[in-house]
Amino acid sequence: MRINKYIASSGVASRRKADELIKAGKVKVNNIVLAEPGYEVMPGDRVTVLGHDITVSEKKIYIALNKPIGYVTTVSDEQGRPTVLDLLSDIEERIFPVGRLDYNTSGLLILTNDGDFSQKVSHPGKGVGKTYRAKVQGIISREKLAKLRRGVDIGGFVTSRAQAEIYKELPKQTVVDITIYEGKNRQVRKMFKAIGNPVIELERIAIGDVKLGRLATGSYRKLTAREIESLSK
């Protein structure tokens, strides 16, 4: 099994993050720092990541979490901030987040130990939509909605087509549901800033067909078989 897939299957990190760990010299095979990212793990190999021996997880687990504001979407944090894994203390399997949510963004986050599944959900080319509910400053006109749908320049990058609908209009604010199919850093916030309506609050309410629903903040549940199948397609 290719080393990045082996690491992902162990529940340590996604394949993309595994490649980063390899480049950073954080992965050893048989006590030797791995220099070849295309290494094929053989039976009997001892694989170590960040000083810990790892093995491939046989039981796959898929979790939907309602992430609160104030948690980082990583397995660990050098600054000592709480991570989303702190909310899942009773999960025995080693799992990792699929994609990211900003520190100041709440809502739906999926965690798993299935590297292939993570790749399918998070890769922009797979077309899995991420839906956010954004409370923004000011009024969103039809013209601005059209801009969001066509794509806007967020600083050297023009976003692809998105879905955007007014959810609620307030006296000096607007709540908008927007679905994007990319994953640029702070993309939704940058999109609204580009049209002159900075984000006040941001929550992710869906990933593909998986809905946040009434899942309480900080709570989690296992994905259903139908949800897993839908995202895998």
Short mmCIF file of C-alpha atoms in Angstrom, two decimals:
data_model
loop_
_atom_site.label_atom_id
_atom_site.label_comp_id
_atom_site.label_asym_id
_atom_site.label_seq_id
_atom_site.Cartn_x
_atom_site.Cartn_y
_atom_site.Cartn_z
CA MET A 1 0.00 0.00 0.00
CA ARG A 2 1.34 3.46 -0.92
CA ILE A 3 2.62 5.28 2.18
CA ASN A 4 0.20 8.22 2.05
CA LYS A 5 -2.77 5.87 1.74
CA TYR A 6 -1.37 3.75 4.59
CA ILE A 7 -1.16 6.83 6.84
CA ALA A 8 -4.67 7.92 5.86
CA SER A 9 -6.05 4.43 6.48
CA SER A 10 -4.52 4.46 9.96
CA GLY A 11 -6.67 7.45 10.90
CA VAL A 12 -3.75 9.82 11.45
CA ALA A 13 -4.40 12.27 8.62
CA SER A 14 -5.79 12.66 5.13
CA ARG A 15 -3.64 11.70 2.13
CA ARG A 16 -2.84 15.33 1.42
CA LYS A 17 -1.75 15.93 5.00
CA ALA A 18 0.21 12.67 4.92
CA ASP A 19 2.19 13.97 1.93
CA GLU A 20 2.98 17.13 3.91
CA LEU A 21 4.18 15.07 6.88
CA ILE A 22 6.44 13.03 4.60
CA LYS A 23 7.96 16.17 3.03
CA ALA A 24 8.55 17.58 6.53
CA GLY A 25 10.52 14.46 7.54
CA LYS A 26 7.93 13.42 10.14
CA VAL A 27 7.48 9.89 8.81
CA LYS A 28 9.82 6.96 9.42
CA VAL A 29 9.78 3.44 8.03
CA ASN A 30 11.80 0.90 10.02
CA ASN A 31 13.38 3.77 12.02
CA ILE A 32 14.63 5.55 8.88
CA VAL A 33 13.21 8.96 7.87
CA LEU A 34 11.25 8.44 4.70
CA ALA A 35 12.58 10.37 1.71
CA GLU A 36 10.42 8.82 -1.01
CA PRO A 37 6.72 9.85 -0.99
CA GLY A 38 5.89 7.00 -3.36
CA TYR A 39 7.12 4.32 -0.97
CA GLU A 40 5.07 1.13 -0.91
CA VAL A 41 4.53 -0.21 2.60
CA MET A 42 5.34 -3.92 2.79
CA PRO A 43 4.18 -6.53 5.33
CA GLY A 44 6.36 -6.26 8.42
CA ASP A 45 7.28 -2.60 7.90
CA ARG A 46 7.22 -0.45 11.01
CA VAL A 47 5.71 2.94 10.17
CA THR A 48 6.13 5.84 12.59
CA VAL A 49 4.45 9.26 12.30
CA LEU A 50 5.46 12.08 14.64
CA GLY A 51 7.14 9.50 16.86
CA HIS A 52 4.15 7.17 17.14
CA ASP A 53 3.83 3.73 15.55
CA ILE A 54 0.76 3.40 13.37
CA THR A 55 -1.22 0.54 11.89
CA VAL A 56 -4.02 0.44 9.37
CA SER A 57 -7.46 0.74 10.95
CA GLU A 58 -9.87 -2.01 9.94
CA LYS A 59 -13.05 -0.49 11.33
CA LYS A 60 -14.12 2.59 9.39
CA ILE A 61 -15.99 5.33 11.19
CA TYR A 62 -17.79 8.40 9.84
CA ILE A 63 -18.86 11.22 12.16
CA ALA A 64 -20.92 14.40 11.63
CA LEU A 65 -20.04 17.07 14.20
CA ASN A 66 -21.61 20.48 14.86
CA LYS A 67 -18.40 22.42 15.43
CA PRO A 68 -18.63 25.36 17.82
CA ILE A 69 -16.78 28.63 17.31
CA GLY A 70 -13.42 28.61 19.11
CA TYR A 71 -12.18 25.17 18.06
CA VAL A 72 -9.48 24.49 15.48
CA THR A 73 -10.07 21.87 12.80
CA THR A 74 -6.88 19.89 13.36
CA VAL A 75 -5.79 16.79 15.24
CA SER A 76 -3.49 18.89 17.47
CA ASP A 77 -2.59 22.56 17.85
CA GLU A 78 0.84 24.03 18.59
CA GLN A 79 -0.77 27.02 20.30
CA GLY A 80 -2.68 24.81 22.73
CA ARG A 81 -6.10 25.83 21.46
CA PRO A 82 -8.95 23.30 21.78
CA THR A 83 -9.36 21.08 18.73
CA VAL A 84 -12.46 19.40 17.34
CA LEU A 85 -11.14 16.06 18.61
CA ASP A 86 -11.56 17.35 22.16
CA LEU A 87 -15.32 17.11 21.52
CA LEU A 88 -15.05 13.40 20.62
CA SER A 89 -13.34 12.00 23.71
CA ASP A 90 -15.37 8.79 23.70
CA ILE A 91 -14.44 7.78 20.14
CA GLU A 92 -11.83 5.02 20.37
CA GLU A 93 -10.77 5.06 16.71
CA ARG A 94 -8.16 7.58 15.55
CA ILE A 95 -10.04 9.93 13.25
CA PHE A 96 -9.26 13.19 11.46
CA PRO A 97 -11.32 16.08 10.01
CA VAL A 98 -12.38 16.03 6.36
CA GLY A 99 -11.44 19.51 5.18
CA ARG A 100 -11.52 22.51 7.48
CA LEU A 101 -13.74 25.05 9.17
CA ASP A 102 -12.24 28.34 10.33
CA TYR A 103 -11.72 29.00 14.04
CA ASN A 104 -14.57 31.55 13.94
CA THR A 105 -16.91 29.45 11.78
CA SER A 106 -19.36 26.95 13.24
CA GLY A 107 -21.38 24.12 11.78
CA LEU A 108 -21.12 20.78 10.03
CA LEU A 109 -17.79 19.01 10.00
CA ILE A 110 -17.20 15.40 8.98
CA LEU A 111 -14.50 13.28 10.62
CA THR A 112 -13.34 9.81 9.61
CA ASN A 113 -10.44 7.36 9.50
CA ASP A 114 -11.16 6.51 5.86
CA GLY A 115 -8.58 8.25 3.68
CA ASP A 116 -10.24 7.39 0.37
CA PHE A 117 -13.58 8.73 1.60
CA SER A 118 -11.91 11.92 2.81
CA GLN A 119 -10.31 12.46 -0.59
CA LYS A 120 -13.63 12.08 -2.38
CA VAL A 121 -15.43 14.54 -0.13
CA SER A 122 -12.77 17.24 0.12
CA HIS A 123 -11.27 17.27 -3.38
CA PRO A 124 -12.71 20.21 -5.42
CA GLY A 125 -12.82 18.09 -8.57
CA LYS A 126 -15.37 15.72 -7.04
CA GLY A 127 -18.09 18.39 -7.00
CA VAL A 128 -19.35 17.94 -3.43
CA GLY A 129 -21.14 21.16 -2.51
CA LYS A 130 -20.63 22.82 0.86
CA THR A 131 -23.55 24.99 1.98
CA TYR A 132 -23.12 27.88 4.40
CA ARG A 133 -25.58 30.22 6.11
CA ALA A 134 -23.99 33.65 6.30
CA LYS A 135 -25.26 36.67 8.20
CA VAL A 136 -23.70 39.68 6.48
CA GLN A 137 -23.70 43.43 6.87
CA GLY A 138 -26.05 45.42 4.67
CA ILE A 139 -28.55 44.51 2.00
CA ILE A 140 -27.89 41.94 -0.71
CA SER A 141 -29.40 43.13 -3.99
CA ARG A 142 -30.32 40.96 -6.96
CA GLU A 143 -27.22 42.23 -8.71
CA LYS A 144 -25.00 41.12 -5.85
CA LEU A 145 -26.68 37.71 -5.72
CA ALA A 146 -25.98 37.35 -9.44
CA LYS A 147 -22.30 38.18 -8.83
CA LEU A 148 -22.03 35.50 -6.15
CA ARG A 149 -23.62 32.98 -8.50
CA ARG A 150 -21.36 33.85 -11.45
CA GLY A 151 -18.16 34.00 -9.41
CA VAL A 152 -16.22 36.88 -7.86
CA ASP A 153 -12.57 37.87 -7.70
CA ILE A 154 -11.36 37.21 -4.14
CA GLY A 155 -7.82 38.39 -4.74
CA GLY A 156 -6.09 36.76 -7.68
CA PHE A 157 -8.70 34.00 -7.91
CA VAL A 158 -12.17 34.06 -9.43
CA THR A 159 -14.55 31.66 -7.73
CA SER A 160 -16.55 29.21 -9.79
CA ARG A 161 -20.33 29.26 -10.09
CA ALA A 162 -22.17 29.04 -6.78
CA GLN A 163 -25.74 28.77 -5.57
CA ALA A 164 -26.96 31.69 -3.46
CA GLU A 165 -30.38 32.51 -2.04
CA ILE A 166 -31.69 35.04 0.49
CA TYR A 167 -32.74 33.19 3.64
CA LYS A 168 -33.81 36.21 5.69
CA GLU A 169 -33.75 39.99 5.37
CA LEU A 170 -33.12 42.10 8.47
CA PRO A 171 -33.17 45.90 8.84
CA LYS A 172 -29.42 46.33 8.34
CA GLN A 173 -28.29 42.78 7.68
CA THR A 174 -29.03 39.87 5.34
CA VAL A 175 -28.86 36.12 5.90
CA VAL A 176 -27.78 34.23 2.79
CA ASP A 177 -27.51 30.50 2.05
CA ILE A 178 -24.62 29.90 -0.32
CA THR A 179 -23.28 26.64 -1.77
CA ILE A 180 -19.73 26.50 -3.12
CA TYR A 181 -17.85 23.70 -4.82
CA GLU A 182 -14.30 24.75 -3.96
CA GLY A 183 -12.37 25.01 -0.75
CA LYS A 184 -10.19 28.10 -0.85
CA ASN A 185 -9.07 29.49 2.50
CA ARG A 186 -11.84 31.66 4.01
CA GLN A 187 -13.54 31.63 0.60
CA VAL A 188 -17.09 32.49 1.66
CA ARG A 189 -15.93 35.38 3.83
CA LYS A 190 -13.80 36.71 0.97
CA MET A 191 -16.69 36.40 -1.50
CA PHE A 192 -19.02 38.54 0.60
CA LYS A 193 -16.28 41.05 1.35
CA ALA A 194 -15.64 41.35 -2.40
CA ILE A 195 -19.24 42.47 -2.99
CA GLY A 196 -19.19 44.89 -0.06
CA ASN A 197 -21.07 42.84 2.55
CA PRO A 198 -18.66 41.54 5.22
CA VAL A 199 -19.65 38.39 7.12
CA ILE A 200 -20.83 38.79 10.71
CA GLU A 201 -21.62 35.12 11.43
CA LEU A 202 -20.93 32.01 9.37
CA GLU A 203 -22.22 28.47 9.79
CA ARG A 204 -21.88 25.46 7.50
CA ILE A 205 -25.25 23.74 7.28
CA ALA A 206 -24.65 20.99 4.73
CA ILE A 207 -22.01 18.95 2.92
CA GLY A 208 -23.52 17.33 -0.13
CA ASP A 209 -26.69 15.58 1.02
CA VAL A 210 -25.59 15.53 4.69
CA LYS A 211 -27.50 18.20 6.64
CA LEU A 212 -26.61 19.78 9.96
CA GLY A 213 -30.29 19.75 10.92
CA ARG A 214 -30.98 20.03 14.64
CA LEU A 215 -27.68 18.60 15.78
CA ALA A 216 -26.77 20.63 18.88
CA THR A 217 -23.61 22.70 18.98
CA GLY A 218 -20.69 20.54 20.12
CA SER A 219 -22.66 17.32 19.55
CA TYR A 220 -22.05 14.65 16.95
CA ARG A 221 -23.61 11.60 15.35
CA LYS A 222 -22.57 8.80 13.02
CA LEU A 223 -23.36 9.20 9.34
CA THR A 224 -26.02 6.89 7.98
CA ALA A 225 -25.18 4.30 5.35
CA ARG A 226 -27.16 6.35 2.82
CA GLU A 227 -25.18 9.51 3.63
CA ILE A 228 -21.86 7.67 3.31
CA GLU A 229 -22.91 6.22 -0.03
CA SER A 230 -24.10 9.61 -1.30
CA LEU A 231 -20.83 11.35 -0.46
CA SER A 232 -18.77 8.44 -1.83
CA LYS A 233 -20.41 8.88 -5.23
#
